[in-house]
Short mmCIF file of C-alpha atoms in Angstrom, two decimals:
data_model
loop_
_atom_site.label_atom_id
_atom_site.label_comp_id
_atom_site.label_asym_id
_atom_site.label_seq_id
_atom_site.Cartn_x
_atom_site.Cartn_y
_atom_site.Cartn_z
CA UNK T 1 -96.49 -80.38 75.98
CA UNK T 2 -94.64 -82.29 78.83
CA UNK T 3 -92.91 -79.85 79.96
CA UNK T 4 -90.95 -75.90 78.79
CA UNK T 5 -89.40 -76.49 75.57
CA UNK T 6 -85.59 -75.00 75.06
CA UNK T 7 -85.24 -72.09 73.24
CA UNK T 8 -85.03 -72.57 69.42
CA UNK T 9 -86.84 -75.91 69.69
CA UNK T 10 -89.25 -76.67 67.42
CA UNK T 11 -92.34 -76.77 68.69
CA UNK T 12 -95.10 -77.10 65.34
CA UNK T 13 -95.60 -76.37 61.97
CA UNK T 14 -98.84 -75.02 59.81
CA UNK T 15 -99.87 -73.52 56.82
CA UNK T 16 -102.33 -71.14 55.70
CA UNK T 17 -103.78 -73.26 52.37
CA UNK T 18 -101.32 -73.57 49.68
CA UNK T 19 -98.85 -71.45 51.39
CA UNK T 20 -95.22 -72.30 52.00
CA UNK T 21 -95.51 -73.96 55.63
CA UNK T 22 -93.88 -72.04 58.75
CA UNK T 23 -92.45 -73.03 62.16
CA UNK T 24 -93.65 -72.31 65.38
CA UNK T 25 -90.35 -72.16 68.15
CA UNK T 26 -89.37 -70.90 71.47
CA UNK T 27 -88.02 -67.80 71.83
CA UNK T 28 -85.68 -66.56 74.76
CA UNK T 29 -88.05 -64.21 76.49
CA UNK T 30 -90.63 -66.96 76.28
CA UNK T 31 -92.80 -65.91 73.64
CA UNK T 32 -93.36 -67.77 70.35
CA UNK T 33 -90.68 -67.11 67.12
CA UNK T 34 -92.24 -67.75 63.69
CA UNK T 35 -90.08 -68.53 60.93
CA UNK T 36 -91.13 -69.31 57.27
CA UNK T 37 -90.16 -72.37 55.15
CA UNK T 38 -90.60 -71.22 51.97
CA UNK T 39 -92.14 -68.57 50.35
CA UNK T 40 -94.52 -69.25 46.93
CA UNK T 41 -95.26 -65.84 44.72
CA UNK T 42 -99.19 -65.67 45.22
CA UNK T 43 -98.90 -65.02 49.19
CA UNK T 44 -102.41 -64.94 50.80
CA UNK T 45 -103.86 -63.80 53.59
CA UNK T 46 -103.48 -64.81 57.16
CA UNK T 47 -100.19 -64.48 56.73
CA UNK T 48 -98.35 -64.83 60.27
CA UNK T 49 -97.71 -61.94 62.70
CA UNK T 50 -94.65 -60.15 61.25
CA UNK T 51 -93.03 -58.69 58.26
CA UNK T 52 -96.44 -57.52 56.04
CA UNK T 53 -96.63 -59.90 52.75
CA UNK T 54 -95.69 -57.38 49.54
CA UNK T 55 -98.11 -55.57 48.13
CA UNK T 56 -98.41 -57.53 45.05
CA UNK T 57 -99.57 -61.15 46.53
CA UNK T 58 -101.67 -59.12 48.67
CA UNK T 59 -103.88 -57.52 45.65
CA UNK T 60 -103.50 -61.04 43.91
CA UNK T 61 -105.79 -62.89 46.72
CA UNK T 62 -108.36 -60.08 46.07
CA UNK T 63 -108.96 -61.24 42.62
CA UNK T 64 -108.08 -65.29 43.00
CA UNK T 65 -110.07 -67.52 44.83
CA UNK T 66 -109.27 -68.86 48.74
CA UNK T 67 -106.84 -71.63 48.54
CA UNK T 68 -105.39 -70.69 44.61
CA UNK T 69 -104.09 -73.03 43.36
CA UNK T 70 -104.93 -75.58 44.89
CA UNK T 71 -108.70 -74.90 45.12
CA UNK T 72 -109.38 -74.71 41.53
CA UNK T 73 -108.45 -77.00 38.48
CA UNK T 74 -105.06 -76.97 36.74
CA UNK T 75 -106.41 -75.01 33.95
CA UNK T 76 -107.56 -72.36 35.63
CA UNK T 77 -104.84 -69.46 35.50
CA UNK T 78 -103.88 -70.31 31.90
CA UNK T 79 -107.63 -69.60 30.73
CA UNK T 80 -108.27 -66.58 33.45
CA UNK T 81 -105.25 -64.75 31.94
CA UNK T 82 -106.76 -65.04 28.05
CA UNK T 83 -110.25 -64.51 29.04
CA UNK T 84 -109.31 -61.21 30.91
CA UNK T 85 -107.37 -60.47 27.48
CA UNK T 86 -110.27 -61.05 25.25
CA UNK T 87 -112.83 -59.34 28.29
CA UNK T 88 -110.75 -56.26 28.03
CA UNK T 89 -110.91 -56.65 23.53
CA UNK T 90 -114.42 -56.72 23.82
CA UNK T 91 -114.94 -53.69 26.11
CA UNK T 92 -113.18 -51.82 23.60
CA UNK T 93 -115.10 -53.07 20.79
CA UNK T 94 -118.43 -52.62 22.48
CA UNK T 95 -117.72 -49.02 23.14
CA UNK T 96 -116.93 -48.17 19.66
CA UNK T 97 -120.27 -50.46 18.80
CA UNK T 98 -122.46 -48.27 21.55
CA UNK T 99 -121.11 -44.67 19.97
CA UNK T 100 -122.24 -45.75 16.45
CA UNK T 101 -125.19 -46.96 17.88
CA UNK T 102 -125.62 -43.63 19.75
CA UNK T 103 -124.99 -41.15 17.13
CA UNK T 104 -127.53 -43.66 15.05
CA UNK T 105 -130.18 -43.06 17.06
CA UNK T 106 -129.74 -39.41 16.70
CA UNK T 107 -127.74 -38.42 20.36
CA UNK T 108 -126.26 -34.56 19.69
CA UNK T 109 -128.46 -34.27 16.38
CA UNK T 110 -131.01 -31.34 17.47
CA UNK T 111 -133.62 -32.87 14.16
CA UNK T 112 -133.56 -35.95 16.01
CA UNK T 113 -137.04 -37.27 17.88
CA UNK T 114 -136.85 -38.56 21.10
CA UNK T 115 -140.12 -40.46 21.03
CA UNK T 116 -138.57 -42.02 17.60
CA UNK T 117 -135.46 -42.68 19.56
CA UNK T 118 -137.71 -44.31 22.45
CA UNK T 119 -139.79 -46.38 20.16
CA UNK T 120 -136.68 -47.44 18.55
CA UNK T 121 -135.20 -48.60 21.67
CA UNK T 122 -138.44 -50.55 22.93
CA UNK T 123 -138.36 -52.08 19.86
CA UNK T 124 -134.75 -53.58 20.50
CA UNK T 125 -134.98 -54.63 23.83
CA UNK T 126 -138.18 -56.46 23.00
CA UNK T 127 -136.41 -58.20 19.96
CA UNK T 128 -133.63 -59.29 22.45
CA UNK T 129 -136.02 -60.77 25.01
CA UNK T 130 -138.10 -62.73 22.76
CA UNK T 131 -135.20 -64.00 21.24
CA UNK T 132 -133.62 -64.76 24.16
CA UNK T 133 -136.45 -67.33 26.28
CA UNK T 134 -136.58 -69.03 22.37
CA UNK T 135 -132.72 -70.02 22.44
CA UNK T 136 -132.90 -70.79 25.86
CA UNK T 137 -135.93 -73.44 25.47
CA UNK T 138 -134.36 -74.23 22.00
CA UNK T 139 -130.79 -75.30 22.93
CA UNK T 140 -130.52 -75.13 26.76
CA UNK T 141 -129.92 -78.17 27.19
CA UNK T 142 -127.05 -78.66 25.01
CA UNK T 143 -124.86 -75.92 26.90
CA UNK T 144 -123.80 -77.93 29.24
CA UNK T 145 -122.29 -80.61 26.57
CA UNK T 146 -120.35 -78.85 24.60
CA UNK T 147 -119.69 -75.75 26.93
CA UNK T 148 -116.52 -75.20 25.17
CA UNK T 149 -117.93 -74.92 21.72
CA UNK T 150 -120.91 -73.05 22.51
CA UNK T 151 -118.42 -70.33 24.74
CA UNK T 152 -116.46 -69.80 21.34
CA UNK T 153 -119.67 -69.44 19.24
CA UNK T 154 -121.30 -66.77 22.31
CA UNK T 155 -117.80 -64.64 21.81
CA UNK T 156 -117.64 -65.07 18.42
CA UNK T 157 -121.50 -63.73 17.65
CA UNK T 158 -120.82 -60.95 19.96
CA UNK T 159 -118.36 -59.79 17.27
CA UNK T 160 -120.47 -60.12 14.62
CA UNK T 161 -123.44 -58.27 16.74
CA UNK T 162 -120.96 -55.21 17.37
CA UNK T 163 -120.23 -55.44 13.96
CA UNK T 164 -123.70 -54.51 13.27
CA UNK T 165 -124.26 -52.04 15.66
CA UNK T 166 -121.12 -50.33 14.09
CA UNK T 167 -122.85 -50.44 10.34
CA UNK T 168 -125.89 -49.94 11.59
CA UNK T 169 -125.20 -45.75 11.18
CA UNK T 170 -123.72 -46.08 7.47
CA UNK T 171 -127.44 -47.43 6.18
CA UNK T 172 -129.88 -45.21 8.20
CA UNK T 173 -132.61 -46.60 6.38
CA UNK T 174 -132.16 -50.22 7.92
CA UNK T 175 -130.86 -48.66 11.03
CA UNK T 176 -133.87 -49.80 13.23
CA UNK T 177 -133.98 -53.28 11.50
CA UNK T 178 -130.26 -53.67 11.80
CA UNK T 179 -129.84 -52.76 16.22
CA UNK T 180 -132.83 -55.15 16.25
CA UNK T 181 -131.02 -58.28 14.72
CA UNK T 182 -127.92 -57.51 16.23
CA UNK T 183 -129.26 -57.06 19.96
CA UNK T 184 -131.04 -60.50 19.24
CA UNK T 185 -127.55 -61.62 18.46
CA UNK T 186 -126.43 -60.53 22.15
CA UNK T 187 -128.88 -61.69 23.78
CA UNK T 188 -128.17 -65.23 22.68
CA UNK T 189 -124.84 -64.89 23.56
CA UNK T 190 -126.01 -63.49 26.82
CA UNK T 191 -127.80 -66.94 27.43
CA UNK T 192 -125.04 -68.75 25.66
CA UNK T 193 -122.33 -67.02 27.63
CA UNK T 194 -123.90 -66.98 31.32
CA UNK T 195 -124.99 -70.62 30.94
CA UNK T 196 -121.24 -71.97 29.67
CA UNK T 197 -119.51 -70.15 32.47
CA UNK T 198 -121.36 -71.99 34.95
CA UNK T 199 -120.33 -75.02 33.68
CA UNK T 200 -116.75 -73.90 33.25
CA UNK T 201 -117.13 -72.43 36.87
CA UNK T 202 -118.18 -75.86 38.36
CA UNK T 203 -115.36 -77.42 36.53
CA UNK T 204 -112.80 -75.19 37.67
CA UNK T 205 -114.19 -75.42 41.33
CA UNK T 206 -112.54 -77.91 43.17
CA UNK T 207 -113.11 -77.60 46.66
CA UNK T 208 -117.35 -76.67 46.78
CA UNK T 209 -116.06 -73.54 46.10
CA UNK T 210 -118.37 -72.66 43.11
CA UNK T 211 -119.52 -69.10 44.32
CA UNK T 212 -116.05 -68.22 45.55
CA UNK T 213 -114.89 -69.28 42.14
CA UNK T 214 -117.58 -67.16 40.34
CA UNK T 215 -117.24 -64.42 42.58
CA UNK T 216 -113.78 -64.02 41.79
CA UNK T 217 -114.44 -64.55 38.27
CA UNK T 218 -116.67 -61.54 38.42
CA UNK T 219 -114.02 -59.34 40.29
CA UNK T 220 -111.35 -59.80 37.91
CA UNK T 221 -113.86 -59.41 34.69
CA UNK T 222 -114.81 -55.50 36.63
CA UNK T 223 -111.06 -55.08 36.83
CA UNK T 224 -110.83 -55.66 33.15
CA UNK T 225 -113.92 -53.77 31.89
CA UNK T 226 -112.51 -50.61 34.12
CA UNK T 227 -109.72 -50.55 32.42
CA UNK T 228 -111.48 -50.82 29.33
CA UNK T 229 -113.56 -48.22 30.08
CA UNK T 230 -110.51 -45.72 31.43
CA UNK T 231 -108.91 -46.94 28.08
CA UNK T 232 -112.00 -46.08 25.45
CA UNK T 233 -111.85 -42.61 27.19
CA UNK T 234 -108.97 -42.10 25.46
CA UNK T 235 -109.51 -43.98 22.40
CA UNK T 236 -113.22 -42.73 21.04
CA UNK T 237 -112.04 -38.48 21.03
CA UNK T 238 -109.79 -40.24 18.26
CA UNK T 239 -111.40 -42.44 16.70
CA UNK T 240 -114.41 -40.40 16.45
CA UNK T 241 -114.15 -37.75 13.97
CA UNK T 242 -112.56 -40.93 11.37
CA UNK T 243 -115.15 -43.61 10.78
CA UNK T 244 -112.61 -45.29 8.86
CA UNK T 245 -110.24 -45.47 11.21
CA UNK T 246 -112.81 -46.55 14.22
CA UNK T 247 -113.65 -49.46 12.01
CA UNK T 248 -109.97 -50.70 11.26
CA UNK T 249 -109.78 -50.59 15.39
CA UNK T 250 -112.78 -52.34 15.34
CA UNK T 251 -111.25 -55.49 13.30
CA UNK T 252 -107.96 -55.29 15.08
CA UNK T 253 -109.32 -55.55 18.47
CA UNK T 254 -111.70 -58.21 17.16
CA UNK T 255 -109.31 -60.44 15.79
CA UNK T 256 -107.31 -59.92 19.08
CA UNK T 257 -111.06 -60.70 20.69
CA UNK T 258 -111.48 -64.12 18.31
CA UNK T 259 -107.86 -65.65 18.98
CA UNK T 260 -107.94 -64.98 22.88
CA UNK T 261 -111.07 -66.57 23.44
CA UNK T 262 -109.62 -69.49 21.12
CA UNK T 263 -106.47 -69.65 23.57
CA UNK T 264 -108.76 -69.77 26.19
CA UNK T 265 -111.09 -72.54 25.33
CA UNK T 266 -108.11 -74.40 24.20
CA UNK T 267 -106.07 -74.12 27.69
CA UNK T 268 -109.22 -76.18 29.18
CA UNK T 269 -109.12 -79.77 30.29
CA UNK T 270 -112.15 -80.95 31.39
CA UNK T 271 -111.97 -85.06 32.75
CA UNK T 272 -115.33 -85.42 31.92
CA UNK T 273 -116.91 -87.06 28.75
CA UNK T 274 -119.01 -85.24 26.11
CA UNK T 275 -120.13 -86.74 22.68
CA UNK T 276 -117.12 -85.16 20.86
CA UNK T 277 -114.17 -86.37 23.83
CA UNK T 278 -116.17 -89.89 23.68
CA UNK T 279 -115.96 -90.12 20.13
CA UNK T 280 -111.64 -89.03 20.56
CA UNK T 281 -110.96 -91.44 23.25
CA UNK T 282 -112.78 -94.19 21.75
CA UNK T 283 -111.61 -94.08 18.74
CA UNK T 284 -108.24 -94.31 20.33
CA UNK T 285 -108.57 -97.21 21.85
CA UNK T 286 -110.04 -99.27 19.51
CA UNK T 287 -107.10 -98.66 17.28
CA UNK T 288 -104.23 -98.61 19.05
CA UNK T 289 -105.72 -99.80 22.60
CA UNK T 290 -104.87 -97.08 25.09
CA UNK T 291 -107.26 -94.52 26.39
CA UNK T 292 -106.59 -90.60 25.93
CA UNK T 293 -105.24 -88.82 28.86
CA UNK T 294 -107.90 -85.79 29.19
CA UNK T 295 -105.13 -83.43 28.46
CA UNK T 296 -104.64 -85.27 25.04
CA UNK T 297 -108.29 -85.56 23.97
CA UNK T 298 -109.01 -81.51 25.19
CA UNK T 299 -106.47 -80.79 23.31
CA UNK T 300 -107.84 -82.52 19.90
CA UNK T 301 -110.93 -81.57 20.53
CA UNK T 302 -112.82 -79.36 17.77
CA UNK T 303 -113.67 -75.95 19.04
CA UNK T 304 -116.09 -75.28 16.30
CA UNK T 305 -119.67 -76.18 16.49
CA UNK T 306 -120.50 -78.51 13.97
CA UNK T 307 -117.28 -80.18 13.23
CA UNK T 308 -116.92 -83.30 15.02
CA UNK T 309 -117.67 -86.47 13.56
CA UNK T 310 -121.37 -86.61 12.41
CA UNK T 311 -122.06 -89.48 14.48
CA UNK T 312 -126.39 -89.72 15.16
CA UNK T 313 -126.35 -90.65 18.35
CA UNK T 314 -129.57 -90.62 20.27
CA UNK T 315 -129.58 -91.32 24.44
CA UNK T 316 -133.03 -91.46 26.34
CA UNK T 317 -135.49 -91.74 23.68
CA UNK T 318 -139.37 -92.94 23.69
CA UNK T 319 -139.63 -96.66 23.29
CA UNK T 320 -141.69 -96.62 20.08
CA UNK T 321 -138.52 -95.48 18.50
CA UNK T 322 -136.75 -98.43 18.97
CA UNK T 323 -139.78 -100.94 18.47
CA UNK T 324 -143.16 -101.07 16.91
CA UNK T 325 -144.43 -104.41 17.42
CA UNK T 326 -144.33 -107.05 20.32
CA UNK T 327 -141.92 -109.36 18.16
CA UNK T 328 -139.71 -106.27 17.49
CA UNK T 329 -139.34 -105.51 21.72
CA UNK T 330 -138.72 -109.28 22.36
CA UNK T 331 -136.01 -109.63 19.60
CA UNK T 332 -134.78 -106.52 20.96
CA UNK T 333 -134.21 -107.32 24.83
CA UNK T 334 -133.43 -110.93 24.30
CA UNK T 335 -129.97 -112.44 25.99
CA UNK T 336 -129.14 -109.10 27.08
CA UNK T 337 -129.75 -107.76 31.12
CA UNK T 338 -127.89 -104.62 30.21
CA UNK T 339 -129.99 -101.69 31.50
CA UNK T 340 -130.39 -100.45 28.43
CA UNK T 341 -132.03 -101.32 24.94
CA UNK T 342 -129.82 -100.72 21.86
CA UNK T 343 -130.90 -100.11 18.61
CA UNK T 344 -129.66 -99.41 15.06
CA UNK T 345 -131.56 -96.34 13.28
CA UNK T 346 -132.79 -98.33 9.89
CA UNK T 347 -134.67 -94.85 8.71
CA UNK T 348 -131.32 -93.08 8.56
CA UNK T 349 -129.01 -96.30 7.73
CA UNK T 350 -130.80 -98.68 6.16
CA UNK T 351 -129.24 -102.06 6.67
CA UNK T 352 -131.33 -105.69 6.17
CA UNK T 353 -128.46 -106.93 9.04
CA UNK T 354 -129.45 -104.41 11.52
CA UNK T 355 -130.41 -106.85 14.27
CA UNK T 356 -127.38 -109.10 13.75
CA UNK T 357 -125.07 -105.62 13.64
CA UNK T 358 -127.11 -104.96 17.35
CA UNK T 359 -126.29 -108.44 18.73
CA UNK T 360 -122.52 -108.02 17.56
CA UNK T 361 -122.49 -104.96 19.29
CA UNK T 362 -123.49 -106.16 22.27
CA UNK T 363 -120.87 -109.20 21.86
CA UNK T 364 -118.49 -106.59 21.54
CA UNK T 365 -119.15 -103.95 24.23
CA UNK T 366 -119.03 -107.16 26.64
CA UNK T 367 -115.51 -107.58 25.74
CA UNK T 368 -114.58 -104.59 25.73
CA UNK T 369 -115.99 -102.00 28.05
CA UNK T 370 -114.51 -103.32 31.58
CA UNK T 371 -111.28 -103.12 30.18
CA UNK T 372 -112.13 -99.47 28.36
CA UNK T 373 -113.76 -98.26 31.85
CA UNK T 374 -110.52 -99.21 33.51
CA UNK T 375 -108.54 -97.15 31.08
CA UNK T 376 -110.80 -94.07 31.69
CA UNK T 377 -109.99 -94.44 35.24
CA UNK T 378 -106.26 -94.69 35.04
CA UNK T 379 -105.67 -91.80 32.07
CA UNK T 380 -107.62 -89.30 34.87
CA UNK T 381 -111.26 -89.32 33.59
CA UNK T 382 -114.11 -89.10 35.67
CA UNK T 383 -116.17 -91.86 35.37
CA UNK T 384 -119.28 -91.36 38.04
CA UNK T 385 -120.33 -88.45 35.38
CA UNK T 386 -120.33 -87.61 32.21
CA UNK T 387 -121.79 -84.25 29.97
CA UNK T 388 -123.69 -86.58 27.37
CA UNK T 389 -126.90 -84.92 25.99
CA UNK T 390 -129.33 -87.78 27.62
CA UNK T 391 -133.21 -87.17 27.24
CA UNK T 392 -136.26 -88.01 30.13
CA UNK T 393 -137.26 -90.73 28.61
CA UNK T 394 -137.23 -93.96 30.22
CA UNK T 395 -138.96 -97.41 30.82
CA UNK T 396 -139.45 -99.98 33.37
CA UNK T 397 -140.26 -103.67 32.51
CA UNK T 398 -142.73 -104.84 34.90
CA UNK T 399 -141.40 -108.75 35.41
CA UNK T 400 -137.95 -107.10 35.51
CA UNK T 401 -137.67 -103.68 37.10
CA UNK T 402 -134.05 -103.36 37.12
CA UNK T 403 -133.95 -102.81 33.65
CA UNK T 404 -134.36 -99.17 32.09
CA UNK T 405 -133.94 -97.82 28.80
CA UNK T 406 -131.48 -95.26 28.85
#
């Protein structure tokens, strides 16, 4: 500063994050006088020497990650809220699914063997483990695609696995069978659920801020399960004596489980492309020729697995599926330098035409594609990535190196 500013002058403004800015001034004895410009409902802390923030914001920025809102994607609060509303459905659910499977394994019956019980237990958790490393190799890498889809399914077979676990009781003479299948059932939807929340995580991160995000994530999903668990406290002395009844508040809380998680998955808008948004936006555009905003195309998007388009679409594949002869690769790669060899499956769409419908293709993708790419850009996409389900293969021509198949 020059020189002793007057009292009341201005002398600076900052802000903690997204907080409402304050003033810094001169007050009379000398000291500095801090005055706030605006006050937004989520508070935070490092709030300025004063008044304390209320209690509420305070308890908010235990739960929501540094920087909220602003540090995380638009989407975020809108699928938090459902997914704490279907977290605390399912902690209900699951503990009238682990009394059923309790009083299955024989838990307050004195005729009951604990080494049966043991054995019956080994038996489960080794189901669930095996089954587990298989759907991992067997559809890891399509989590990350379709992370929407494959959320719904994990939340979805949960339900169906508690579902078991409840029955399991009713037909003692399947019981062991029955705990096996359905822990096998949670333990895909362990690897289905853990692996689509880090991909909805590092979407909803915007700011490197993927283990604050997750973190927080994990706070509010304790919050929820305690009061699921101060909540089935009250519920199972009721429900227990009445297996009819436990059952009917097993269906209602599931279809409150089912449509929350739907609410959820729907409320996300993720800019990048996957097989199912390509297939939306493209489509689109070559009828009407605009591109889908990413809200637009999230929100047609099929939540089901299974029922999008059927469109056979195969990205990083081994070159003897494309070619099997010498004539067959130069036919292929000639007048193109795309980095990338395009081929029409004859096997599953036989079609005498099939090199003239590759060469049109090519005419047309060169007409097209700046224009589309530009249109991806402007609507909001992101373009420098994309969650396309792309294998390792790929191939380098030796008199031109440039050129890969992708």
């Amino acid at each position: 500063m020059a020189g002793p500013a007057g009292v009341g002058a201005a002398l600076c403004s900052e802000r903690f994050g997204s907080q409402a800015a304050r003033g810094c001034s001169a007050a009379a004895d000398g000291s500095l006088r801090w005055e706030t410009w605006g006050r937004r409902w989520w508070g935070g802390a490092g709030a300025a020497p004063g008044p304390a923030a209320p209690p509420l914001p305070r308890l908010l920025t235990v739960f929501l990650p540094q920087g909220f809102p602003d540090s995380v994607s638009p989407d975020y609060l809108p699928y938090q809220l459902w997914d704490s509303v279907q977290a605390f459905a399912s902690s209900l659910s699951g503990s009238l699914a682990t009394h059923a499977v309790l009083l299955g394994i024989g838990v307050g019956n004195a005729d009951a063997s604990v080494s049966a019980a043991t054995a019956t237990w080994l038996l489960k958790d080794s189901t669930g483990m095996l089954g587990r490393i298989v759907f991992a190799w067997w559809k890891g890498s399509k989590l990350d695609c379709n992370a929407k889809q494959w959320r719904l399914f994990a939340d979805i077979l949960n339900d169906i696995a508690m579902f078991l676990e409840i029955m399991a009781p009713i037909l003692p003479i399947c019981f062991t069978v029955t705990i096996c299948i359905s822990n096998l059932a949670k333990c895909l939807v362990s690897v289905a659920g853990g692996a689509t929340r880090a991909a909805l995580t590092m979407h909803q991160a915007r700011r490197n801020n993927m283990a604050d995000v997750s973190a927080k994530d994990g706070s509010q999903e304790t919050l929820v399960n305690l009061a699921g668990l101060l909540v089935s406290l009250l519920m199972l002395p009721l429900v227990s004596d009445c297996p009819s009844f436990s059952l009917g508040c097993f269906f209602l809380l599931t279809a409150l489980h089912v449509y929350a998680n739907y609410r959820a998955v729907r409320a996300l808008v993720i800019e990048t492309l996957n097989e199912g948004r390509l297939w939306l936006v493209l489509k689109h555009f070559l009828q009407r020729g605009e591109v889908l905003d990413p809200t637009s195309a999230n929100q047609m998007e099929p939540l089901w697995t299974g029922f999008w388009p059927s469109l056979s679409l195969s990205l990083g594949v081994p070159l003897h599926r494309l070619v099997s002869s010498v004539a067959e690769l130069q036919q292929l790669a000639e007048g193109h330098r795309e980095p990338y060899l395009l081929r029409w499956d004859q096997s599953q769409n036989p079609n005498k035409e099939s090199w003239v419908i590759v060469k049109e293709t090519h005419r047309v993708l060169d007409k097209l594609f700046p224009a589309f790419l530009k249109g991806l850009q402007d609507a909001g996409w992101e373009t420098e990535k994309h969650q396309l389900e792309v294998d390792e293969w790929r191939a380098t021509w030796l008199l031109s190196p440039e050129k890969k198949v992708l």
